[in-house]
mmCIF file of C-alpha atoms and ligand atoms in Angstrom:
data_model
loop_
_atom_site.group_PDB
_atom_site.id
_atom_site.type_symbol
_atom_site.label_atom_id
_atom_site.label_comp_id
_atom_site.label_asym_id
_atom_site.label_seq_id
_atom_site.Cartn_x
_atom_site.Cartn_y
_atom_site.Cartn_z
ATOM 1 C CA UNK A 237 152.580 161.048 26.166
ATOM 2 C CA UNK A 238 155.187 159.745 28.647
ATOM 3 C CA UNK A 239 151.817 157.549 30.148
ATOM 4 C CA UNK A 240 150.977 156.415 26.775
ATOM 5 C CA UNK A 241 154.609 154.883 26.448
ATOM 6 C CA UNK A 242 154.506 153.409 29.734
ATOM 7 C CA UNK A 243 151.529 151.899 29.194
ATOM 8 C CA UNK A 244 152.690 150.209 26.021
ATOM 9 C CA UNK A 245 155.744 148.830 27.658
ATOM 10 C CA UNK A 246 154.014 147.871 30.428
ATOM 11 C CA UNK A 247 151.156 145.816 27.925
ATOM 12 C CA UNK A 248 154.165 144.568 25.245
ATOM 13 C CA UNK A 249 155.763 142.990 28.859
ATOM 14 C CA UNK A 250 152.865 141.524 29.971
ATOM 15 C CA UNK A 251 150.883 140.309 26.932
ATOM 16 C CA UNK A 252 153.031 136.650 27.257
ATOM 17 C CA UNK A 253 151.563 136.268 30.376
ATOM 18 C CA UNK A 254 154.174 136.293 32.136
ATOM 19 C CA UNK A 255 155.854 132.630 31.697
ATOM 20 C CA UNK A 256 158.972 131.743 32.243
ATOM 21 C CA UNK A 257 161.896 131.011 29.790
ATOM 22 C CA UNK A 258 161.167 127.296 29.788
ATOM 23 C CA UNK A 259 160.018 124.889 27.396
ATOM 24 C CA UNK A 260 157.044 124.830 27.360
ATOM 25 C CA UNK A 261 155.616 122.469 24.612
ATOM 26 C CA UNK A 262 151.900 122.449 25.764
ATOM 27 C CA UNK A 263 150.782 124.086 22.514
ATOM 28 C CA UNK A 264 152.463 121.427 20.509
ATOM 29 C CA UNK A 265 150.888 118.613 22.645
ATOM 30 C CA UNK A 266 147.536 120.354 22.759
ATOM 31 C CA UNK A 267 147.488 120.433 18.770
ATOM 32 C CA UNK A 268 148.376 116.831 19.041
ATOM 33 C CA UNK A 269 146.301 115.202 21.337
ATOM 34 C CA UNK A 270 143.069 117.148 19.612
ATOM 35 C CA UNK A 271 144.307 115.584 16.290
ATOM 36 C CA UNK A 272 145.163 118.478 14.546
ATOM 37 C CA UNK A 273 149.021 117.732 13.422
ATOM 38 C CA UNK A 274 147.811 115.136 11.211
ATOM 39 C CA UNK A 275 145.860 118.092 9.602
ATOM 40 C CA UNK A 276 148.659 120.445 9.922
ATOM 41 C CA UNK A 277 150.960 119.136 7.388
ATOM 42 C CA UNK A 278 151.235 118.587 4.254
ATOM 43 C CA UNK A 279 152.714 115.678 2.080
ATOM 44 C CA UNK A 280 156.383 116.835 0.516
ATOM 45 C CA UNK A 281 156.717 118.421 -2.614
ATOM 46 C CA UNK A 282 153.270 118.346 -3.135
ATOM 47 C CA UNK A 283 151.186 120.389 -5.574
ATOM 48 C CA UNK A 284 148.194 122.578 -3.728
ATOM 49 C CA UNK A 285 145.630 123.327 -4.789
ATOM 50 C CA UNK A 286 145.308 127.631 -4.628
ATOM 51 C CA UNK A 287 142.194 128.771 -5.756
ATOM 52 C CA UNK A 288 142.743 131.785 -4.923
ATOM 53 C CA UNK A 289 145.793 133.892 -5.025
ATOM 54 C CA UNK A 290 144.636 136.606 -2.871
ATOM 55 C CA UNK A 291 145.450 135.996 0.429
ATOM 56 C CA UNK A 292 145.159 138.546 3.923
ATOM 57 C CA UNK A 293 148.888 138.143 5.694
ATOM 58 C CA UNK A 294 146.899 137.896 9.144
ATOM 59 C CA UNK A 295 149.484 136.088 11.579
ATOM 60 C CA UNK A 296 148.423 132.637 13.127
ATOM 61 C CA UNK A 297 149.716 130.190 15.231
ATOM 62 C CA UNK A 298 149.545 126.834 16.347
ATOM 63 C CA UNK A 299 148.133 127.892 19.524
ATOM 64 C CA UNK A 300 145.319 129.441 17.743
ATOM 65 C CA UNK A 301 144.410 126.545 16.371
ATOM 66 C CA UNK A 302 142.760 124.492 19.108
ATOM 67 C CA UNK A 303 141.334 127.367 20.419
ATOM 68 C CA UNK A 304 139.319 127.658 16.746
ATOM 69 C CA UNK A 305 138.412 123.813 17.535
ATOM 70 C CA UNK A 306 137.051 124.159 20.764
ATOM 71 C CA UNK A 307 134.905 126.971 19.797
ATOM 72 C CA UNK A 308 131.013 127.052 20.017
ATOM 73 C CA UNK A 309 129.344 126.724 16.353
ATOM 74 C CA UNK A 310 127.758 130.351 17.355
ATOM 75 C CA UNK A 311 130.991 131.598 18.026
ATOM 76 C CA UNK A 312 132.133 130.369 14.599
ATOM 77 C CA UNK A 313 128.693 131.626 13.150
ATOM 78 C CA UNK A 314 129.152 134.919 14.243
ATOM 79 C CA UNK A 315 133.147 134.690 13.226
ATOM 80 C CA UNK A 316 131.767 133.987 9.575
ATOM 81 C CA UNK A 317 129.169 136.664 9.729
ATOM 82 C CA UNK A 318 131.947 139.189 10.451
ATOM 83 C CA UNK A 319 134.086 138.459 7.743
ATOM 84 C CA UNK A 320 131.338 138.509 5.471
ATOM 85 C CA UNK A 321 130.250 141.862 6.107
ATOM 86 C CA UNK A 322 134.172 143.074 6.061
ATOM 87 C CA UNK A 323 134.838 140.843 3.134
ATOM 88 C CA UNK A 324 131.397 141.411 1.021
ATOM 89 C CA UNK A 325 132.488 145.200 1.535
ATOM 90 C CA UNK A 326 136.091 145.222 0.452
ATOM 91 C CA UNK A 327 136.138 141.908 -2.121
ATOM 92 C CA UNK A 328 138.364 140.594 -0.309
ATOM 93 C CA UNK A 329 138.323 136.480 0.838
ATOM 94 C CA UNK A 330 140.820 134.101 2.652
ATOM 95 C CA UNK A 331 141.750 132.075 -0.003
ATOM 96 C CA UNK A 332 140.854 128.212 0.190
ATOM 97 C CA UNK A 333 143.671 126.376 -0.365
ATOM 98 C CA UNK A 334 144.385 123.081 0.307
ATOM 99 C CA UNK A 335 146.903 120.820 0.683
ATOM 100 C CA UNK A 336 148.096 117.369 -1.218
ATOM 101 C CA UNK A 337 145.534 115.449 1.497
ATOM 102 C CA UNK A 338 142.654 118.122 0.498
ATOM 103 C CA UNK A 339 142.727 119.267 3.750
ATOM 104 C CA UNK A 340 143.054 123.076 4.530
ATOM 105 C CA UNK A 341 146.104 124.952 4.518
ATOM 106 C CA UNK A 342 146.298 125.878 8.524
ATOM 107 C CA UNK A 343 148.952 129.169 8.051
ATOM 108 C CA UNK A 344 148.004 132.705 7.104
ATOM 109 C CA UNK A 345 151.823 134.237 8.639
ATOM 110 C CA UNK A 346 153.205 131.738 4.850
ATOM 111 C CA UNK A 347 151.784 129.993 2.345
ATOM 112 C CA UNK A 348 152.677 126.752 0.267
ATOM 113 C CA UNK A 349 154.828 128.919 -1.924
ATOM 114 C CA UNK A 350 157.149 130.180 0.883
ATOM 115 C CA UNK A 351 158.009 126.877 1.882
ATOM 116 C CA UNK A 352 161.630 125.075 0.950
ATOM 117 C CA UNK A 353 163.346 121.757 2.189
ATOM 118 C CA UNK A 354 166.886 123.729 3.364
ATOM 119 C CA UNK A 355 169.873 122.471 1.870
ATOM 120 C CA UNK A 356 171.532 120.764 4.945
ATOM 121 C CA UNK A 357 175.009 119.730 2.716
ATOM 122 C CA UNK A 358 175.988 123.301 3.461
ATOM 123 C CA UNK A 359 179.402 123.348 4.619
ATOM 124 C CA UNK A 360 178.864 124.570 8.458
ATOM 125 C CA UNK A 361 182.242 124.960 9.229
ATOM 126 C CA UNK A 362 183.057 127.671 6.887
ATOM 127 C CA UNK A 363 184.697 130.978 7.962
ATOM 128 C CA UNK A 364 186.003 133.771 6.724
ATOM 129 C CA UNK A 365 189.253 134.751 7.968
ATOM 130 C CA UNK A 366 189.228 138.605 8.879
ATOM 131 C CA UNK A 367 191.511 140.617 6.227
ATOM 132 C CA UNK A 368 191.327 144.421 6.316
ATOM 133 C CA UNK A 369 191.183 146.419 9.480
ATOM 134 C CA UNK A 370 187.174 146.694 8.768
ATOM 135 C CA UNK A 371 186.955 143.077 8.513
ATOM 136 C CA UNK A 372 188.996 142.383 12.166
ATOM 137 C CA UNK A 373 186.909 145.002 14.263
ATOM 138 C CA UNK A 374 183.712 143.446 12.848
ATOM 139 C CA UNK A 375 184.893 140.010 13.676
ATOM 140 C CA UNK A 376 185.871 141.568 17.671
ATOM 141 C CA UNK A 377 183.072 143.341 18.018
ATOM 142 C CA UNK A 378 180.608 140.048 17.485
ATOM 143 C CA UNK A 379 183.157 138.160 19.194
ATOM 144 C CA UNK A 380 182.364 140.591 22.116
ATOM 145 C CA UNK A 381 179.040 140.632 21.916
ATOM 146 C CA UNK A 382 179.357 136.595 21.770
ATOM 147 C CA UNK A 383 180.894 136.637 25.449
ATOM 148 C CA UNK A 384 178.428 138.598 26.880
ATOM 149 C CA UNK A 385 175.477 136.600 25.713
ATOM 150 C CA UNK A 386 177.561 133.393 26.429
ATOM 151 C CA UNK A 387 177.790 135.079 29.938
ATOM 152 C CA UNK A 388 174.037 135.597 30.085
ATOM 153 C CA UNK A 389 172.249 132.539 28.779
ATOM 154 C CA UNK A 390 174.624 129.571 29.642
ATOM 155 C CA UNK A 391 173.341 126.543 28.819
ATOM 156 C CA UNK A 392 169.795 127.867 28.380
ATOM 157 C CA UNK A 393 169.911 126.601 24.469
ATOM 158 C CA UNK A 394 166.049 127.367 23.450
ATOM 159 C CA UNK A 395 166.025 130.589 24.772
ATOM 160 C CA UNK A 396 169.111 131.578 23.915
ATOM 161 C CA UNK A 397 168.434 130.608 20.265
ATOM 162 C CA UNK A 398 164.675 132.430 20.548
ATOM 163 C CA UNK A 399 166.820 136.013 22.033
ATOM 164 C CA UNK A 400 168.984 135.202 18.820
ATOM 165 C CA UNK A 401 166.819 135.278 16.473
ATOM 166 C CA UNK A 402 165.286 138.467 17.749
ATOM 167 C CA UNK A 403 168.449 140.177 16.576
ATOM 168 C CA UNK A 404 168.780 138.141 13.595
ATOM 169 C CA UNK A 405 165.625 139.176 11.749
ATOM 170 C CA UNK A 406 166.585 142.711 12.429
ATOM 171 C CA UNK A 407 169.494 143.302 9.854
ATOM 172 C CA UNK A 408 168.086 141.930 6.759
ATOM 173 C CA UNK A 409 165.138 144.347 7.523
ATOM 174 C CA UNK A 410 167.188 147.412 7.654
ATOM 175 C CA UNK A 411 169.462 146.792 4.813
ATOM 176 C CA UNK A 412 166.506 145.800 2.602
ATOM 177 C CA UNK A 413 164.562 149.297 3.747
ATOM 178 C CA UNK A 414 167.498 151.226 3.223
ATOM 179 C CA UNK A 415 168.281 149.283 -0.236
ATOM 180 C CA UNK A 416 164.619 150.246 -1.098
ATOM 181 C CA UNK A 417 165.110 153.824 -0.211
ATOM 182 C CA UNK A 418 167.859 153.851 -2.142
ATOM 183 C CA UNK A 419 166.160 152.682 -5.280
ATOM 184 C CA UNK A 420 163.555 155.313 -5.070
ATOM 185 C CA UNK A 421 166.188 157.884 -4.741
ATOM 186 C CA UNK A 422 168.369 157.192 -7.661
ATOM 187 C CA UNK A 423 165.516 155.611 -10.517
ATOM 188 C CA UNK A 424 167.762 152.428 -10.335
ATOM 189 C CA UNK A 425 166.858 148.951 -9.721
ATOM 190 C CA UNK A 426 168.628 147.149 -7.098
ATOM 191 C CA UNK A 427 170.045 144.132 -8.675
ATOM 192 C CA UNK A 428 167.268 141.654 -6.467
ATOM 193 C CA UNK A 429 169.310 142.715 -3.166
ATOM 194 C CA UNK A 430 166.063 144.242 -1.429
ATOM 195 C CA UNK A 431 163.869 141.558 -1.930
ATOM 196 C CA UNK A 432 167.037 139.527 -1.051
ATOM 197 C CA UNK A 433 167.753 140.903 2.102
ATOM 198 C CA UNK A 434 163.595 140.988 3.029
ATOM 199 C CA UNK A 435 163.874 137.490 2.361
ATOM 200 C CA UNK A 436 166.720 136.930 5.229
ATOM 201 C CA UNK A 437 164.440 138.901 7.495
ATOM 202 C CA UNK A 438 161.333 136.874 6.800
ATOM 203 C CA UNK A 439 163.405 133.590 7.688
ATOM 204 C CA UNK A 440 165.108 134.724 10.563
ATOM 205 C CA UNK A 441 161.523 135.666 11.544
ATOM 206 C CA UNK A 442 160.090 132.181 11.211
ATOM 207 C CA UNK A 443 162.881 130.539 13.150
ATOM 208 C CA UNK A 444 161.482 132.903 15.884
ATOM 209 C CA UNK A 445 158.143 131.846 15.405
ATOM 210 C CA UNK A 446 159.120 128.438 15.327
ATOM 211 C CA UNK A 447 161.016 128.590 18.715
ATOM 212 C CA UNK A 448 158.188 130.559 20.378
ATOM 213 C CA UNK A 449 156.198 127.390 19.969
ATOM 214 C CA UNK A 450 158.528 125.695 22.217
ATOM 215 C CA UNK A 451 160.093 128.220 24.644
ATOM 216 C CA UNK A 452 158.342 130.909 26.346
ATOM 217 C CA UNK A 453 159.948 134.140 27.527
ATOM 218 C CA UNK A 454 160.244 135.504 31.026
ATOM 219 C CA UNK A 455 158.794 139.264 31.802
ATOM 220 C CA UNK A 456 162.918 140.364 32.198
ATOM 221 C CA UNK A 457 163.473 138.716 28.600
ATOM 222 C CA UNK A 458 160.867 140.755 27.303
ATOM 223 C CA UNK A 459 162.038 143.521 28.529
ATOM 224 C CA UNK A 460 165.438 142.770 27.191
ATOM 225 C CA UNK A 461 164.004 142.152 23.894
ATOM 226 C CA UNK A 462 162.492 145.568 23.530
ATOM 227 C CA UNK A 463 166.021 147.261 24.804
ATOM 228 C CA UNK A 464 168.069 145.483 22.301
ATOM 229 C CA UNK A 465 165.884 146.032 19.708
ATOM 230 C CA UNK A 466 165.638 150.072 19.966
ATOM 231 C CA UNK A 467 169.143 149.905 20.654
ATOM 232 C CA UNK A 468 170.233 147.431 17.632
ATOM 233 C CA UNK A 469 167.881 148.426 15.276
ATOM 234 C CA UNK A 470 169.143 152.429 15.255
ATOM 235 C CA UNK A 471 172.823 151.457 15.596
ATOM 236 C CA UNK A 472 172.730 149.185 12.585
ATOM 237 C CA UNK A 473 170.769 151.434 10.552
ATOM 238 C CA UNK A 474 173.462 153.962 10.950
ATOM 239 C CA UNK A 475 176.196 151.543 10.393
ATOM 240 C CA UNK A 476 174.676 150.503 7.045
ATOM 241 C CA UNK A 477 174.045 154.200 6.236
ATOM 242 C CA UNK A 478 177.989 154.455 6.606
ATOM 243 C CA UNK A 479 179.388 151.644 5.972
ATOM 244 C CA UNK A 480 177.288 148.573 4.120
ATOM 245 C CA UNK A 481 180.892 146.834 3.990
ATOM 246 C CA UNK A 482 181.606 146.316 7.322
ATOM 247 C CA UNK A 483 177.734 146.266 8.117
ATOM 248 C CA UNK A 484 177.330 143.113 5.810
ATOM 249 C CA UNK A 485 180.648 141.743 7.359
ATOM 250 C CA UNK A 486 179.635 142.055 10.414
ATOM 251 C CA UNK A 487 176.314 140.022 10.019
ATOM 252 C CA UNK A 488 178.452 137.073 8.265
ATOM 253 C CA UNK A 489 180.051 137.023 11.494
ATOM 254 C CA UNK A 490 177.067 136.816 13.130
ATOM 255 C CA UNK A 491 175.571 134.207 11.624
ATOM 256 C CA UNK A 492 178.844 132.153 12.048
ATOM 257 C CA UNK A 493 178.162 132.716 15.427
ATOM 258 C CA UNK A 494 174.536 131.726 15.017
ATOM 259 C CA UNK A 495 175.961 128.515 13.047
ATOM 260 C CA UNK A 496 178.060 127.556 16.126
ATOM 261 C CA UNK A 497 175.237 127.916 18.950
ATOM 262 C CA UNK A 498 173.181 125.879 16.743
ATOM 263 C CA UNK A 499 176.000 122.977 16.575
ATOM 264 C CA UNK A 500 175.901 123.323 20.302
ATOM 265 C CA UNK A 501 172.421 123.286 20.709
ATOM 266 C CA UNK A 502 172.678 119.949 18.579
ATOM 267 C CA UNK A 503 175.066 118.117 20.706
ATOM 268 C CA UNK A 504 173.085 119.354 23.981
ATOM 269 C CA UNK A 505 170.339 117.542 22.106
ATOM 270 C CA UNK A 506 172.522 114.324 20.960
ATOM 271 C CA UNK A 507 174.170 114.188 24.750
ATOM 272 C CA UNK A 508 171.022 113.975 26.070
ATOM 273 C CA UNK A 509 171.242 117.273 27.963
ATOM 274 C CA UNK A 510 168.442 118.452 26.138
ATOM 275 C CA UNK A 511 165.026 116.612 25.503
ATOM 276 C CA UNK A 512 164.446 115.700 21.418
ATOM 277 C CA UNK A 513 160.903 116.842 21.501
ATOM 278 C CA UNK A 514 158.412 116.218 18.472
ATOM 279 C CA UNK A 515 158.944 119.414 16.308
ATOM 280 C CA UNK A 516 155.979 121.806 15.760
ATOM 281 C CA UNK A 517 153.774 121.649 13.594
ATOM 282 C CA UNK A 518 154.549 125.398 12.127
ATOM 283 C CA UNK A 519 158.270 124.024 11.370
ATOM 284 C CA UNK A 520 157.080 120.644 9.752
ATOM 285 C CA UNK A 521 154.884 122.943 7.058
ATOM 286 C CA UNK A 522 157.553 125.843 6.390
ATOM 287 C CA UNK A 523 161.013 123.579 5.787
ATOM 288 C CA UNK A 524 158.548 120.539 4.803
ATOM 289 C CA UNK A 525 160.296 118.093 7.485
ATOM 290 C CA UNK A 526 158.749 114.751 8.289
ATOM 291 C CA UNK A 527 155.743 114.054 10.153
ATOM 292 C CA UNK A 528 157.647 112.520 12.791
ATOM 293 C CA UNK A 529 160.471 115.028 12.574
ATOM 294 C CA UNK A 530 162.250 116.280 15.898
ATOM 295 C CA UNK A 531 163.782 119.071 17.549
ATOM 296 C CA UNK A 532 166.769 117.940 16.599
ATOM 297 C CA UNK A 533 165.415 117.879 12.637
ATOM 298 C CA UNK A 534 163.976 121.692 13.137
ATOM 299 C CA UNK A 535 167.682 122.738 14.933
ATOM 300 C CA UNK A 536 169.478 120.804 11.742
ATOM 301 C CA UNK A 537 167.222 123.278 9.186
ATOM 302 C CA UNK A 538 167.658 126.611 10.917
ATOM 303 C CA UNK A 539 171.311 125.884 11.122
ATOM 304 C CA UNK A 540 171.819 125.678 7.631
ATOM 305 C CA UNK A 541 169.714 128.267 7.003
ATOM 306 C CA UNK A 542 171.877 130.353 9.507
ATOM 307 C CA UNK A 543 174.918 129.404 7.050
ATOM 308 C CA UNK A 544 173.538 130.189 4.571
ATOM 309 C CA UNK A 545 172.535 133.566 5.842
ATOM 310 C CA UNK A 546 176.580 133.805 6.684
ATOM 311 C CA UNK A 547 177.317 133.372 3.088
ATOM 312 C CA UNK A 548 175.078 135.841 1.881
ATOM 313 C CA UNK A 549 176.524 138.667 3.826
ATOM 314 C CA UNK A 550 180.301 137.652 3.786
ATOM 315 C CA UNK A 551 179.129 137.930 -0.467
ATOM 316 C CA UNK A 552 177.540 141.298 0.007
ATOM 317 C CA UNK A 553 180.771 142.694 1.989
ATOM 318 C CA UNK A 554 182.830 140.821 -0.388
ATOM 319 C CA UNK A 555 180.910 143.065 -3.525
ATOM 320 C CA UNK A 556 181.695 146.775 -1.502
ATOM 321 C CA UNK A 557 185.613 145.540 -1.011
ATOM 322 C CA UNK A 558 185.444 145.613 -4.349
ATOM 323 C CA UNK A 559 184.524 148.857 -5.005
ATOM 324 C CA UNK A 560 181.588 147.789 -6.366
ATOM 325 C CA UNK A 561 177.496 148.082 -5.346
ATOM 326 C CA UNK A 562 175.156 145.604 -4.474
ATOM 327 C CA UNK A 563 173.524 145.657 -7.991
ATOM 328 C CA UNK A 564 176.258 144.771 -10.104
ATOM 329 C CA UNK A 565 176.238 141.560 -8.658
ATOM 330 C CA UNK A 566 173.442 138.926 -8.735
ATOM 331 C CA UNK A 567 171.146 139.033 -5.697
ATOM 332 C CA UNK A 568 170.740 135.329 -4.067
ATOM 333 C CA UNK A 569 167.202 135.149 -3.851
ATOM 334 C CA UNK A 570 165.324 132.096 -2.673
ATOM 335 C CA UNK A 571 168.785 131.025 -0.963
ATOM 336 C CA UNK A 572 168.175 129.556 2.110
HETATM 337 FE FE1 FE2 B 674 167.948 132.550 12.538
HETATM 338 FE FE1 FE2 B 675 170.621 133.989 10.170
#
């Protein structure tokens, strides 16, 4: 048994290959130079054209993507005479749908549907000043937690935002689950707050796919990843257990703090300290940016997103204070 974990650790560390926490924008450029960004994305606000609404939720990536390109026709053959076999035998197909251009759509991890031009008039600056006793030790304890990654990461703006996010998409995950559990045990409905909260989760897990396309983890961050996140995820699942109040506040405090390294990530960006590189093609598609949007476009989108986020939960909190439950107040779905 003990092996068996080892061995897992040991193959989760590894399976990046061992790169370093750098930019590293070669999938991007690849995708580029073999013409596929053109193909990539899709014209704004366009209608698709599903003809199918069935869909697998197999993950992809932009790296993939060349990969598919450069492969023989009998690799392909053979790719298409699997799925037929596993496809002919459970009825199920990928779904062809295509984009404005009649071109393909390139992502199985979201679809057309998922995808939203973020509301960038959201006031950044917003905070919300700590009241009760709760409300002040959530506010020191991400303060804390703040200095110690400040301490850590420095200037190191990609990678500190790709660690973020990490821990980000962890919250929204638990509170949803638990919210779920919750319904099942008491035959009520939950107001929209579970598909609310799995909707936070799914975001904050897109900015982390869209900042794996353009940093790449060292073997220590990896390992740092996995501690925080047996760590996090069982201390915030017993925090919501006993207190969803001061768990929801303390995420709103996060995600102010989120707000801020993004602002700082922008002006690294505007100084010049940090290189405006085209935006990936994954980030184009989901928030619908420009095809010649930038870094500094993507960093703009998952900031408001991140305050929005900050709103949500500084809401939820707000609901418990008083005295009431999540249901009794309109879930914010679709807010990003
Ligand atoms: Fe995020
Ligand atoms: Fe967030």
């Amino acid at each position: 048994m003990k092996q068996l974990l080892a061995r897992s650790v040991v193959r989760a560390l590894i399976s990046g290959g061992g790169r370093s926490c750098n930019r590293n924008f070669s999938t991007v450029a690849t995708a580029r130079q073999l013409g596929n960004v053109g193909d990539l994305r899709h014209q704004h606000g366009s209608a698709f054209g599903v003809r199918n609404n069935f869909y697998s939720r197999r993950m992809s990536s932009l790296s993939s993507l060349p990969e598919k390109e450069n492969s023989t026709s009998e690799e392909k053959k053979s790719d298409q005479e699997v799925n037929a076999v596993v496809s002919s035998y459970w009825g199920i197909t990928r779904p062809k749908i295509k984009k404005e251009d009649g071109t393909e759509w390139p992502w199985n991890c979201f679809m057309p549907w998922d995808t939203y031009r973020a509301d960038t008039s959201i006031d950044v600056n917003k905070h919300y000043v700590p009241k009760t006793l709760i409300d002040k030790a959530a506010f020191r304890a991400v303060k804390f937690l703040r200095v110690l990654s400040d301490l850590y990461f420095k200037e190191r703006y990609g990678c500190h935002a790709m660690m973020l996010e990490t821990v980000a998409a962890v919250p929204g995950m638990v509170g949803g689950m638990l919210l779920h559990l919750k319904s099942l045990r008491k035959f009520h409905h939950s107001g929209g707050w579970i598909k609310a909260l799995l909707e936070e989760a799914e975001n904050e897990r897109m900015h982390l796919m869209t900042m794996v396309e353009l940093v790449k983890p060292a073997w220590h961050e990896r390992l740092l990843v996995l501690t925080v996140q047996g760590v996090f995820f069982n201390c915030f699942f017993v925090f919501y257990l006993l207190s969803p109040k001061m768990a929801h506040r303390f995420v709103g405090y996060l995600e102010e703090e989120a707000v801020l390294s993004y602002t700082q990530h922008l002006e690294a960006i505007e100084s010049g300290k940090v290189e405006n590189v085209p935006a990936p093609a994954i980030a184009i598609d989901y928030w619908r940016l420009p095809e010649d949007a930038t870094l500094k476009d993507v960093i703009t989108v998952i900031r408001a997103d991140e305050a929005h986020h900050r709103d949500v939960n500084h809401f939820a909190s707000d609901i418990h204070c008083q005295g009431k439950q999540l249901k009794d107040a309109p879930a914010p779905i679709g807010y990003h």
